[in-house]
Tab-separated table of C-alpha atoms and ligand atoms in Angstrom:
chain	number	residue	atom	x	y	z
A	254	UNK	CA	13.039	-78.345	20.540
A	255	UNK	CA	15.664	-75.685	19.875
A	256	UNK	CA	18.732	-76.219	22.056
A	257	UNK	CA	20.731	-73.311	20.674
A	258	UNK	CA	19.730	-69.903	19.359
A	259	UNK	CA	18.314	-69.910	15.840
A	260	UNK	CA	17.912	-66.767	13.778
A	261	UNK	CA	15.779	-67.541	10.726
A	262	UNK	CA	16.117	-65.373	7.631
A	263	UNK	CA	13.820	-66.085	4.709
A	264	UNK	CA	13.119	-64.258	1.486
A	265	UNK	CA	12.977	-64.543	-2.293
A	266	UNK	CA	15.960	-64.974	-4.619
A	267	UNK	CA	18.412	-62.042	-4.733
A	268	UNK	CA	16.698	-60.240	-1.858
A	269	UNK	CA	20.087	-59.814	-0.178
A	270	UNK	CA	19.364	-62.350	2.555
A	271	UNK	CA	22.556	-64.378	2.014
A	272	UNK	CA	24.859	-61.379	2.419
A	273	UNK	CA	22.863	-60.218	5.432
A	274	UNK	CA	22.830	-63.670	7.057
A	275	UNK	CA	26.580	-64.063	6.551
A	276	UNK	CA	27.347	-60.595	7.961
A	277	UNK	CA	25.020	-61.101	10.919
A	278	UNK	CA	26.498	-64.513	11.748
A	279	UNK	CA	29.999	-63.079	11.667
A	280	UNK	CA	28.958	-60.213	13.942
A	281	UNK	CA	27.311	-62.509	16.468
A	282	UNK	CA	29.864	-65.312	16.230
A	283	UNK	CA	27.127	-67.744	15.121
A	284	UNK	CA	27.414	-70.359	12.382
A	285	UNK	CA	25.997	-69.220	9.023
A	286	UNK	CA	23.865	-71.919	7.394
A	287	UNK	CA	22.969	-71.485	3.716
A	288	UNK	CA	20.103	-73.899	2.999
A	289	UNK	CA	19.794	-72.805	-0.641
A	290	UNK	CA	23.290	-74.275	-1.131
A	291	UNK	CA	21.965	-77.628	0.104
A	292	UNK	CA	19.148	-77.693	-2.477
A	293	UNK	CA	21.621	-76.523	-5.097
A	294	UNK	CA	24.067	-79.305	-4.141
A	295	UNK	CA	21.394	-81.982	-4.607
A	296	UNK	CA	20.429	-80.388	-7.926
A	297	UNK	CA	24.041	-80.558	-9.117
A	298	UNK	CA	24.209	-84.197	-8.039
A	299	UNK	CA	21.088	-85.108	-10.047
A	300	UNK	CA	22.164	-83.139	-13.110
A	301	UNK	CA	25.708	-84.542	-13.078
A	302	UNK	CA	24.386	-88.114	-12.790
A	303	UNK	CA	21.895	-87.575	-15.624
A	304	UNK	CA	18.875	-88.011	-13.333
A	305	UNK	CA	15.903	-85.936	-14.582
A	306	UNK	CA	15.071	-83.377	-11.887
A	307	UNK	CA	11.342	-83.757	-12.595
A	308	UNK	CA	11.484	-87.468	-11.753
A	309	UNK	CA	10.908	-87.476	-7.983
A	310	UNK	CA	11.317	-91.246	-7.648
A	311	UNK	CA	14.677	-91.347	-9.360
A	312	UNK	CA	15.926	-88.334	-7.404
A	313	UNK	CA	14.812	-89.994	-4.182
A	314	UNK	CA	16.569	-93.215	-5.173
A	315	UNK	CA	19.747	-91.282	-5.976
A	316	UNK	CA	19.717	-89.684	-2.511
A	317	UNK	CA	19.213	-93.080	-0.925
A	318	UNK	CA	22.548	-94.214	-2.364
A	319	UNK	CA	24.444	-90.976	-1.711
A	320	UNK	CA	26.384	-90.157	1.444
A	321	UNK	CA	25.324	-86.594	2.330
A	322	UNK	CA	27.531	-85.031	4.992
A	323	UNK	CA	26.739	-81.547	6.292
A	324	UNK	CA	29.320	-79.810	8.459
A	325	UNK	CA	30.845	-76.499	9.435
A	326	UNK	CA	34.096	-74.910	8.264
A	327	UNK	CA	35.261	-71.408	9.144
A	328	UNK	CA	31.892	-70.524	10.633
A	329	UNK	CA	29.851	-71.598	7.614
A	330	UNK	CA	27.829	-74.639	6.618
A	331	UNK	CA	29.420	-77.121	4.215
A	332	UNK	CA	28.065	-80.108	2.301
A	333	UNK	CA	29.856	-83.102	0.795
A	334	UNK	CA	28.198	-85.644	-1.494
A	335	UNK	CA	30.020	-88.975	-1.499
A	336	UNK	CA	33.058	-86.994	-0.376
A	337	UNK	CA	32.817	-84.477	-3.231
A	338	UNK	CA	32.445	-80.726	-2.680
A	339	UNK	CA	29.797	-79.360	-5.094
A	340	UNK	CA	30.659	-75.724	-4.291
A	341	UNK	CA	32.189	-74.792	-7.711
A	342	UNK	CA	28.954	-75.819	-9.472
A	343	UNK	CA	26.303	-74.309	-7.211
A	344	UNK	CA	25.441	-71.249	-9.313
A	345	UNK	CA	25.842	-72.803	-12.751
A	346	UNK	CA	23.082	-72.150	-15.309
A	347	UNK	CA	22.020	-75.787	-15.115
A	348	UNK	CA	21.649	-75.674	-11.341
A	349	UNK	CA	19.795	-72.336	-11.470
A	350	UNK	CA	17.376	-73.775	-14.022
A	351	UNK	CA	16.655	-76.976	-12.064
A	352	UNK	CA	16.897	-76.135	-8.372
A	353	UNK	CA	13.267	-75.080	-7.924
A	354	UNK	CA	12.101	-78.416	-9.377
A	355	UNK	CA	14.340	-80.331	-6.963
A	356	UNK	CA	13.068	-78.215	-4.050
A	357	UNK	CA	9.453	-79.257	-4.759
A	358	UNK	CA	10.221	-82.940	-4.019
A	359	UNK	CA	8.951	-83.698	-0.482
A	360	UNK	CA	11.525	-86.449	0.098
A	361	UNK	CA	14.391	-84.084	-0.743
A	362	UNK	CA	12.970	-81.562	1.726
A	363	UNK	CA	12.520	-84.189	4.426
A	364	UNK	CA	16.156	-85.281	4.186
A	365	UNK	CA	17.579	-81.744	4.052
A	366	UNK	CA	15.319	-80.328	6.794
A	367	UNK	CA	16.544	-83.067	9.174
A	368	UNK	CA	20.124	-81.998	8.445
A	369	UNK	CA	19.218	-78.329	8.873
A	370	UNK	CA	17.666	-78.999	12.281
A	371	UNK	CA	20.753	-80.942	13.325
A	372	UNK	CA	22.872	-77.783	13.064
A	373	UNK	CA	21.030	-76.270	16.050
A	374	UNK	CA	21.998	-79.211	18.254
A	375	UNK	CA	25.621	-78.054	18.339
A	376	UNK	CA	25.667	-74.405	17.296
A	377	UNK	CA	23.969	-71.038	17.587
A	378	UNK	CA	23.006	-70.395	13.980
A	379	UNK	CA	21.852	-67.828	11.473
A	380	UNK	CA	20.032	-69.914	8.869
A	381	UNK	CA	18.742	-68.507	5.606
A	382	UNK	CA	16.332	-69.982	3.084
A	383	UNK	CA	12.667	-69.994	2.103
A	384	UNK	CA	10.947	-71.971	4.860
A	385	UNK	CA	13.215	-71.587	7.884
A	386	UNK	CA	10.795	-69.564	10.013
A	387	UNK	CA	7.675	-71.287	8.699
A	388	UNK	CA	8.704	-74.955	8.609
A	389	UNK	CA	12.263	-75.746	9.735
A	390	UNK	CA	12.317	-73.808	13.025
A	391	UNK	CA	8.739	-72.542	13.539
A	392	UNK	CA	9.422	-72.333	17.291
A	393	UNK	CA	12.241	-69.786	17.107
A	394	UNK	CA	11.161	-66.307	18.206
A	395	UNK	CA	13.791	-64.744	15.917
A	396	UNK	CA	12.314	-64.723	12.411
A	397	UNK	CA	13.054	-62.280	9.631
A	398	UNK	CA	11.807	-61.956	6.073
A	399	UNK	CA	14.103	-59.934	3.826
A	400	UNK	CA	12.599	-58.625	0.604
A	401	UNK	CA	13.536	-56.142	-2.142
A	402	UNK	CA	11.748	-54.749	-5.187
A	403	UNK	CA	11.885	-56.885	-8.360
A	404	UNK	CA	14.017	-54.202	-10.069
A	405	UNK	CA	16.580	-54.146	-7.268
A	406	UNK	CA	16.712	-57.941	-7.161
A	407	UNK	CA	17.285	-58.198	-10.934
A	408	UNK	CA	20.011	-55.544	-10.644
A	409	UNK	CA	21.730	-57.385	-7.783
A	410	UNK	CA	21.800	-60.639	-9.753
A	411	UNK	CA	23.202	-58.862	-12.810
A	412	UNK	CA	25.870	-57.173	-10.654
A	413	UNK	CA	26.938	-60.654	-9.533
A	414	UNK	CA	27.392	-61.509	-13.220
A	415	UNK	CA	24.481	-63.968	-13.079
A	416	UNK	CA	21.625	-64.246	-15.538
A	417	UNK	CA	19.450	-66.345	-13.263
A	418	UNK	CA	15.729	-65.825	-13.900
A	419	UNK	CA	14.738	-65.041	-10.326
A	420	UNK	CA	11.107	-64.319	-11.240
A	421	UNK	CA	10.588	-67.849	-12.585
A	422	UNK	CA	12.211	-69.406	-9.522
A	423	UNK	CA	10.204	-67.222	-7.157
A	424	UNK	CA	6.972	-68.338	-8.803
A	425	UNK	CA	7.771	-72.037	-8.393
A	426	UNK	CA	9.155	-71.518	-4.867
A	427	UNK	CA	6.048	-69.580	-3.758
A	428	UNK	CA	3.438	-71.871	-5.255
A	429	UNK	CA	4.819	-75.351	-4.522
A	430	UNK	CA	2.770	-77.600	-2.274
A	431	UNK	CA	5.450	-78.479	0.315
A	432	UNK	CA	6.799	-75.612	2.454
A	433	UNK	CA	6.384	-72.794	-0.071
A	434	UNK	CA	8.050	-69.422	0.396
A	435	UNK	CA	5.701	-67.548	2.720
A	436	UNK	CA	6.099	-64.829	5.298
A	437	UNK	CA	5.823	-66.556	8.676
A	438	UNK	CA	3.086	-64.945	10.758
A	439	UNK	CA	5.477	-63.716	13.427
A	440	UNK	CA	8.337	-62.717	11.093
A	441	UNK	CA	9.711	-59.192	11.027
A	442	UNK	CA	9.716	-58.009	7.393
A	443	UNK	CA	12.560	-55.833	6.113
A	444	UNK	CA	12.598	-54.212	2.668
A	445	UNK	CA	16.298	-54.129	1.758
A	446	UNK	CA	15.817	-52.216	-1.534
A	447	UNK	CA	17.384	-49.027	-0.168
A	448	UNK	CA	19.524	-50.490	2.599
A	449	UNK	CA	23.112	-51.713	2.736
A	450	UNK	CA	23.973	-55.181	4.051
A	451	UNK	CA	25.159	-53.609	7.316
A	452	UNK	CA	21.973	-51.549	7.446
A	453	UNK	CA	19.790	-54.653	7.309
A	454	UNK	CA	22.031	-56.561	9.749
A	455	UNK	CA	21.838	-53.559	12.099
A	456	UNK	CA	18.046	-53.552	11.912
A	457	UNK	CA	18.012	-57.241	12.784
A	458	UNK	CA	20.352	-56.695	15.753
A	459	UNK	CA	18.045	-53.908	16.981
A	460	UNK	CA	15.040	-56.185	16.678
A	461	UNK	CA	16.814	-59.047	18.499
A	462	UNK	CA	17.520	-56.678	21.385
A	463	UNK	CA	13.879	-55.557	21.429
A	464	UNK	CA	12.920	-59.217	21.638
A	465	UNK	CA	14.983	-59.497	24.815
A	466	UNK	CA	18.214	-60.973	23.508
A	467	UNK	CA	21.023	-59.494	25.612
A	468	UNK	CA	23.575	-58.576	22.951
A	469	UNK	CA	26.644	-56.661	24.024
A	470	UNK	CA	29.344	-55.104	21.859
A	471	UNK	CA	32.766	-56.726	22.042
A	472	UNK	CA	35.604	-54.297	21.389
A	473	UNK	CA	35.719	-52.085	18.314
A	474	UNK	CA	35.599	-54.757	15.593
A	475	UNK	CA	31.782	-54.789	15.419
A	476	UNK	CA	31.610	-58.229	17.044
A	477	UNK	CA	28.986	-59.019	19.671
A	478	UNK	CA	28.209	-61.698	22.184
A	479	UNK	CA	25.000	-62.480	23.990
A	480	UNK	CA	24.400	-62.968	27.666
A	481	UNK	CA	21.877	-65.455	28.923
B	543	DC	O1	18.726	-69.181	-1.695
B	543	DC	P1	18.979	-69.754	-3.101
B	543	DC	O2	18.526	-68.829	-4.186
B	543	DC	O3	20.395	-70.185	-3.288
B	543	DC	O4	18.055	-71.061	-3.176
B	543	DC	C1	18.031	-71.882	-4.319
B	543	DC	C2	16.706	-72.595	-4.421
B	543	DC	O5	16.577	-73.551	-3.370
B	543	DC	C3	15.464	-71.712	-4.327
B	543	DC	O6	15.053	-71.268	-5.602
B	543	DC	C4	14.446	-72.611	-3.674
B	543	DC	C5	15.236	-73.626	-2.912
B	543	DC	N1	15.208	-73.437	-1.464
B	543	DC	C6	14.136	-73.966	-0.783
B	543	DC	O7	13.206	-74.475	-1.389
B	543	DC	N2	14.105	-73.897	0.572
B	543	DC	C7	15.096	-73.322	1.258
B	543	DC	N3	15.045	-73.292	2.598
B	543	DC	C8	16.196	-72.761	0.569
B	543	DC	C9	16.217	-72.822	-0.803
């Protein structure tokens, strides 16, 4: 059961969904939850401890003995592993190369999905990932799938100074057995190839209003609040 509002934003790597989710959360005053960062954090943990990411049993065992604490700071999700903040390592080449393998392990997903659902107990959230609308919060009426052409996605990654092979990751993410990247049946699909971050966020706000969410502008800063 969803106690708070959940806006689910899914899509492939470098589709622009993170920037959109962050901007939307700020505009609505919701907490922004980046689930990719959670899978990346676990990947960093395994890599830094020398645990092979293809060895599901050893990864599972590692998680069993690790204190994973998810929280919120300055309106965004945070994760600490045995008290350590993995943030500086999340987009390293090693993490990019191994995160899809980690995300195929059902036990990893089970543990992280429970933590993702827990966010909605205390906060209205904008959560982005691959399976948020299809598996984590299938009951939310507010589901979006943000896509962009392969050329635009490769360009966006390069502009971030990253050489991540998004095509390889997308293939693994879309074909894995547990909660693959799919477009949820009732998701609203947005092609962000020719849109700005604000353009996509604006389209989502328009759609939320159409769905009956009573969003009202607050002052001139672009902020909004919703009325029940
Ligand atoms: O959003 P991102 O590119 O930072 O995500 C990194 C990887 O994590 C992605 O390749 C697949 C995995 N992931 C997932 O399986 N499910 C999610 N909800 C979010 C990310």
